[in-house]
Tab-separated table of N, CA and C in Angstrom:
chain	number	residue	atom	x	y	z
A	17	UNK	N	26.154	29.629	-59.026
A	17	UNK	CA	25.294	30.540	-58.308
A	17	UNK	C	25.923	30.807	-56.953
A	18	UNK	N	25.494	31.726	-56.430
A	18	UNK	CA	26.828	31.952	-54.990
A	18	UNK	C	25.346	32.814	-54.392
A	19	UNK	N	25.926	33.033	-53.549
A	19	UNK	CA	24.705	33.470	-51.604
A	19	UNK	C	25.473	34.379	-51.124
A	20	UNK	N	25.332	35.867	-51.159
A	20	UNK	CA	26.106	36.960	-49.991
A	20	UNK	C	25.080	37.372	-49.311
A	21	UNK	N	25.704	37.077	-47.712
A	21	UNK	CA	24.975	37.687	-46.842
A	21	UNK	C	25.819	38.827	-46.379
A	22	UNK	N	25.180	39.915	-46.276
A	22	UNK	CA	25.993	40.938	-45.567
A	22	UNK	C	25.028	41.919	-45.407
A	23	UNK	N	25.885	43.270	-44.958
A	23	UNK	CA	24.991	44.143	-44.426
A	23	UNK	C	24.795	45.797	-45.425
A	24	UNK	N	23.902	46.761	-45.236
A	24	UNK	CA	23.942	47.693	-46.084
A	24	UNK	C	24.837	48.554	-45.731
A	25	UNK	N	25.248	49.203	-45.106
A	25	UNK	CA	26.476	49.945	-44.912
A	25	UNK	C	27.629	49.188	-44.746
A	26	UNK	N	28.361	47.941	-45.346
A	26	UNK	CA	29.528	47.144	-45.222
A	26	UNK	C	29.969	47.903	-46.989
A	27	UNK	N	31.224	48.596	-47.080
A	27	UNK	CA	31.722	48.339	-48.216
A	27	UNK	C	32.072	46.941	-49.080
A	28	UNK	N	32.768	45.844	-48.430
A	28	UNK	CA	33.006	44.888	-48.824
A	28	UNK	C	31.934	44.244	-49.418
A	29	UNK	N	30.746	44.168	-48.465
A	29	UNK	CA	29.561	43.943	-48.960
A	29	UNK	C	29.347	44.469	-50.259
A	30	UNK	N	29.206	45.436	-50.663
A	30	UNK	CA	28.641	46.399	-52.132
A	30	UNK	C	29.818	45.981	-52.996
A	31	UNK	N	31.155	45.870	-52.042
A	31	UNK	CA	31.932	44.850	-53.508
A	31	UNK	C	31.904	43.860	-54.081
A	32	UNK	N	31.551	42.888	-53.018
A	32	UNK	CA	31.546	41.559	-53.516
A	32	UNK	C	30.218	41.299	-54.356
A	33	UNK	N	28.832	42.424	-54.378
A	33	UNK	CA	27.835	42.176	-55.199
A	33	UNK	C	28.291	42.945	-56.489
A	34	UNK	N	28.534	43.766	-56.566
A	34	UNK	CA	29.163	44.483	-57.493
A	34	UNK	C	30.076	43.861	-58.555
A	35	UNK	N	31.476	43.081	-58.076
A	35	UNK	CA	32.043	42.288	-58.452
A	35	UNK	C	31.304	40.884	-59.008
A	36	UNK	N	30.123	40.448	-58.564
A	36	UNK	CA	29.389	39.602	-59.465
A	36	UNK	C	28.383	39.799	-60.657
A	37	UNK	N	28.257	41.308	-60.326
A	37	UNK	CA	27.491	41.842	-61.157
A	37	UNK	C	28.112	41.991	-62.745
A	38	UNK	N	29.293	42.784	-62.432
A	38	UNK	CA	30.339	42.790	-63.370
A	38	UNK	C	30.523	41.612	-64.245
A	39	UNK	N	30.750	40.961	-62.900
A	39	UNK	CA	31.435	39.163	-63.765
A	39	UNK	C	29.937	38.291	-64.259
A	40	UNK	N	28.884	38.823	-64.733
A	40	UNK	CA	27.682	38.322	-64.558
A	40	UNK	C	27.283	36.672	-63.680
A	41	UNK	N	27.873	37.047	-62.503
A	41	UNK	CA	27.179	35.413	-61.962
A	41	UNK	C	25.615	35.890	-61.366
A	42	UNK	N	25.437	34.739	-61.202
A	42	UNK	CA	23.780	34.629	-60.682
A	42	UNK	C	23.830	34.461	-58.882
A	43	UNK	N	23.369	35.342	-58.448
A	43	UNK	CA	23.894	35.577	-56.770
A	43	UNK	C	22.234	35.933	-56.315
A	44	UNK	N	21.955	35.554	-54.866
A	44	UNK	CA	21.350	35.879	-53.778
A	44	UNK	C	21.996	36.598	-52.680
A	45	UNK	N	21.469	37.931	-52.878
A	45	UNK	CA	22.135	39.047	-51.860
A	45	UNK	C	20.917	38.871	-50.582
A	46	UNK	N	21.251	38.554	-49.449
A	46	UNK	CA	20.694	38.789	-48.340
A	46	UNK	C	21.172	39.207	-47.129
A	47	UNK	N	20.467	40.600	-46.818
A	47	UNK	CA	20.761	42.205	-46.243
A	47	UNK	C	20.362	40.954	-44.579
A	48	UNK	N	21.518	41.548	-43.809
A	48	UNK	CA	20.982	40.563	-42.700
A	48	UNK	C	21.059	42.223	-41.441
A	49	UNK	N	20.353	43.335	-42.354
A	49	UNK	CA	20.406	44.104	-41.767
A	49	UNK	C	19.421	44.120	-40.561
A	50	UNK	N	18.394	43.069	-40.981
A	50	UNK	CA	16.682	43.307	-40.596
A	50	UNK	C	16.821	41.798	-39.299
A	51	UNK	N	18.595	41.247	-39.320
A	51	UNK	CA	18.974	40.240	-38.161
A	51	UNK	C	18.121	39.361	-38.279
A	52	UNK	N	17.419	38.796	-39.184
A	52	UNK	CA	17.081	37.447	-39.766
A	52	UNK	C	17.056	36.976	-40.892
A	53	UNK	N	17.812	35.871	-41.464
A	53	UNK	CA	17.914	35.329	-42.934
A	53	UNK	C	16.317	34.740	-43.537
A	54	UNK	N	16.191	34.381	-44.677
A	54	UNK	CA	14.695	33.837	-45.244
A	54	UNK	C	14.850	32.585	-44.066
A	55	UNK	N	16.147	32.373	-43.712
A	55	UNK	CA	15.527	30.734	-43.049
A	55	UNK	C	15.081	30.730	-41.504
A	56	UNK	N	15.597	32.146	-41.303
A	56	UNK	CA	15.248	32.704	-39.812
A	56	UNK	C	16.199	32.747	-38.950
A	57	UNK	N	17.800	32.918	-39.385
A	57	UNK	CA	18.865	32.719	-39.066
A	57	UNK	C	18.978	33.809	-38.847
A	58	UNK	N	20.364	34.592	-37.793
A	58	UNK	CA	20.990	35.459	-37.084
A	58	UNK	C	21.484	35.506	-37.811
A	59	UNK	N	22.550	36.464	-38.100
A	59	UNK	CA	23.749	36.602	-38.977
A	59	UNK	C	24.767	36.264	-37.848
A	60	UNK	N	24.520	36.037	-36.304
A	60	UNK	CA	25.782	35.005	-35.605
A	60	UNK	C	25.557	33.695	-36.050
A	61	UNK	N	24.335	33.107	-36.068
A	61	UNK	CA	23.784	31.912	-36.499
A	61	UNK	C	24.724	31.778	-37.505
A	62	UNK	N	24.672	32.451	-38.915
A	62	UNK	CA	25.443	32.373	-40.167
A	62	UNK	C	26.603	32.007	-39.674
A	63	UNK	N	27.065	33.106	-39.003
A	63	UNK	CA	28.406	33.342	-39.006
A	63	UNK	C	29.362	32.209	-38.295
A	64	UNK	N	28.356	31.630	-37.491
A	64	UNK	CA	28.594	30.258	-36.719
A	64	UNK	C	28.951	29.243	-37.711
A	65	UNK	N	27.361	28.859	-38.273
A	65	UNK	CA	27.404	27.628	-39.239
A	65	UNK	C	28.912	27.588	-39.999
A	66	UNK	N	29.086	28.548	-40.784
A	66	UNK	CA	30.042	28.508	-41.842
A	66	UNK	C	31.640	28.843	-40.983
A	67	UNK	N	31.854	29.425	-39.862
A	67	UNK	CA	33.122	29.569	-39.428
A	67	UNK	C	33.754	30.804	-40.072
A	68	UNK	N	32.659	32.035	-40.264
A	68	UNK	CA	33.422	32.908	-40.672
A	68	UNK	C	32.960	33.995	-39.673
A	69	UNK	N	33.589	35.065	-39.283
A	69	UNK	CA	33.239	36.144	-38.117
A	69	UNK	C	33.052	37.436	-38.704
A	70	UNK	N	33.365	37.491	-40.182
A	70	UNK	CA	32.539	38.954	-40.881
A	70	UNK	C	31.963	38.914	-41.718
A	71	UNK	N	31.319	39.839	-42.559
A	71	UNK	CA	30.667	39.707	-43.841
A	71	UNK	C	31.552	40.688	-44.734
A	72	UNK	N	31.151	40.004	-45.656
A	72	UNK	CA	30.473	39.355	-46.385
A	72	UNK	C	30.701	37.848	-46.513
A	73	UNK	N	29.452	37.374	-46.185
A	73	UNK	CA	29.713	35.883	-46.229
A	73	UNK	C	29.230	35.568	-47.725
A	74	UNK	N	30.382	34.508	-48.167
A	74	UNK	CA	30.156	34.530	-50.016
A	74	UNK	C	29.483	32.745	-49.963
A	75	UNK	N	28.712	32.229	-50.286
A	75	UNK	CA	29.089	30.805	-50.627
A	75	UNK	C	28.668	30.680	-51.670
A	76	UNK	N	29.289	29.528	-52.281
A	76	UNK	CA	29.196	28.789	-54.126
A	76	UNK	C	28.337	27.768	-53.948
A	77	UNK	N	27.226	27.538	-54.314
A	77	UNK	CA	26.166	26.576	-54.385
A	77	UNK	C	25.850	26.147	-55.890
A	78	UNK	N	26.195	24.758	-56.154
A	78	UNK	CA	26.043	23.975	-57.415
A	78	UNK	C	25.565	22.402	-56.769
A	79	UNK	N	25.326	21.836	-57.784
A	79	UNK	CA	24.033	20.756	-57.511
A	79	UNK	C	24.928	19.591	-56.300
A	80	UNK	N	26.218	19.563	-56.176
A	80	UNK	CA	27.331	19.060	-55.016
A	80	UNK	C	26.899	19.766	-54.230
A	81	UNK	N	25.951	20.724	-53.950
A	81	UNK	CA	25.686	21.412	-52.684
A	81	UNK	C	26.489	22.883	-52.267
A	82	UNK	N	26.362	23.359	-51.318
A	82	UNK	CA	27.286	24.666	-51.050
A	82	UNK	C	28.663	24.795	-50.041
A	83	UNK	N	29.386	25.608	-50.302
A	83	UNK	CA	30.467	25.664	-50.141
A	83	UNK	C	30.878	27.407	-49.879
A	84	UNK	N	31.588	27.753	-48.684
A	84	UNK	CA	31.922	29.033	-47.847
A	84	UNK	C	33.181	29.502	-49.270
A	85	UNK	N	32.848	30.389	-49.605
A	85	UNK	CA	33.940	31.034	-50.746
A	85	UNK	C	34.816	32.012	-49.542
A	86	UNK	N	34.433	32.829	-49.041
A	86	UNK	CA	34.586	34.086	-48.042
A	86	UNK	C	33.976	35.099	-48.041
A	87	UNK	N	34.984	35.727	-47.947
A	87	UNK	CA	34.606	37.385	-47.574
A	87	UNK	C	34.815	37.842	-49.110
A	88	UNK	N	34.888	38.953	-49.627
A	88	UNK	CA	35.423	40.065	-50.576
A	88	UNK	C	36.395	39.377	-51.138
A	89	UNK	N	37.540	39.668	-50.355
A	89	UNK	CA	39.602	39.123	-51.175
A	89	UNK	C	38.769	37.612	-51.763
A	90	UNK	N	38.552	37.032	-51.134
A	90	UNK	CA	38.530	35.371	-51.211
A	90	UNK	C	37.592	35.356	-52.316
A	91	UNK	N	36.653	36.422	-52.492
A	91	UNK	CA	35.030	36.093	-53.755
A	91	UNK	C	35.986	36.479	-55.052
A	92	UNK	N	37.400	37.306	-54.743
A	92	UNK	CA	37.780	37.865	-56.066
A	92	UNK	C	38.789	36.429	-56.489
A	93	UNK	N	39.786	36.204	-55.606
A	93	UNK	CA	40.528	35.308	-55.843
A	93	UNK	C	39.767	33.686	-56.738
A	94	UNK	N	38.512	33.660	-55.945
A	94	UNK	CA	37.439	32.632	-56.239
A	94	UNK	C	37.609	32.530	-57.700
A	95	UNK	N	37.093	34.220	-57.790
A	95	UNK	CA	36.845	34.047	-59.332
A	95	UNK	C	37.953	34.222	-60.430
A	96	UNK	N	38.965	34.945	-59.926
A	96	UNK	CA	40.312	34.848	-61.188
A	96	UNK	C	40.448	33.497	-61.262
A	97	UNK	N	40.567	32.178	-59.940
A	97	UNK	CA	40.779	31.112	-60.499
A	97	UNK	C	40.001	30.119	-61.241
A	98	UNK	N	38.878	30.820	-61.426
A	98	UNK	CA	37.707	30.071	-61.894
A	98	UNK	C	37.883	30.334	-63.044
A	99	UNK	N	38.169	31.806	-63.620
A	99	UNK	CA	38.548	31.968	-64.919
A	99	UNK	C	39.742	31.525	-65.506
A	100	UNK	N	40.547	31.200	-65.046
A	100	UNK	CA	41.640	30.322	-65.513
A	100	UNK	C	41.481	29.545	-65.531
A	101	UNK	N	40.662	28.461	-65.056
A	101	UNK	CA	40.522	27.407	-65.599
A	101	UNK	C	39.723	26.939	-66.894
């Protein structure tokens, strides 16, 4: 299951949901257009926590907990190597 936060006018954004859509994973898209997450987070807040400075912020969440995938390049790379394995 993976978490994109990003914004509505970000292309990368509409790729990286798009690109999961395709690849059928199970994702939480949250628009941090409205500048607060469900948890009441900034999207600097986000962008803090995880150490990333754009969106789309991707993370992989499995029962080990979650983990910063990236942006777009990094959600695709994520997943060719996931499929190779």
């Amino acid at each position: 299951m993976y978490i994109v936060y990003g914004l509505k006018n970000c292309e990368y954004c509409k790729l990286a949901v798009e690109e999961l859509r395709i690849r059928g994973c199970s994702f939480y898209y949250f628009s941090m257009d409205s500048d607060t997450s469900p948890d009441g987070s900034s999207l600097n807040d986000i962008k803090s926590r995880y150490e990333w400075p754009t969106v789309p912020i991707v993370l992989s969440c499995s029962s080990d907990g979650e983990r910063i995938v990236g942006g777009y390049v990094d959600l695709v790379d994520h997943l060719e190597t996931k499929d190779e394995s």
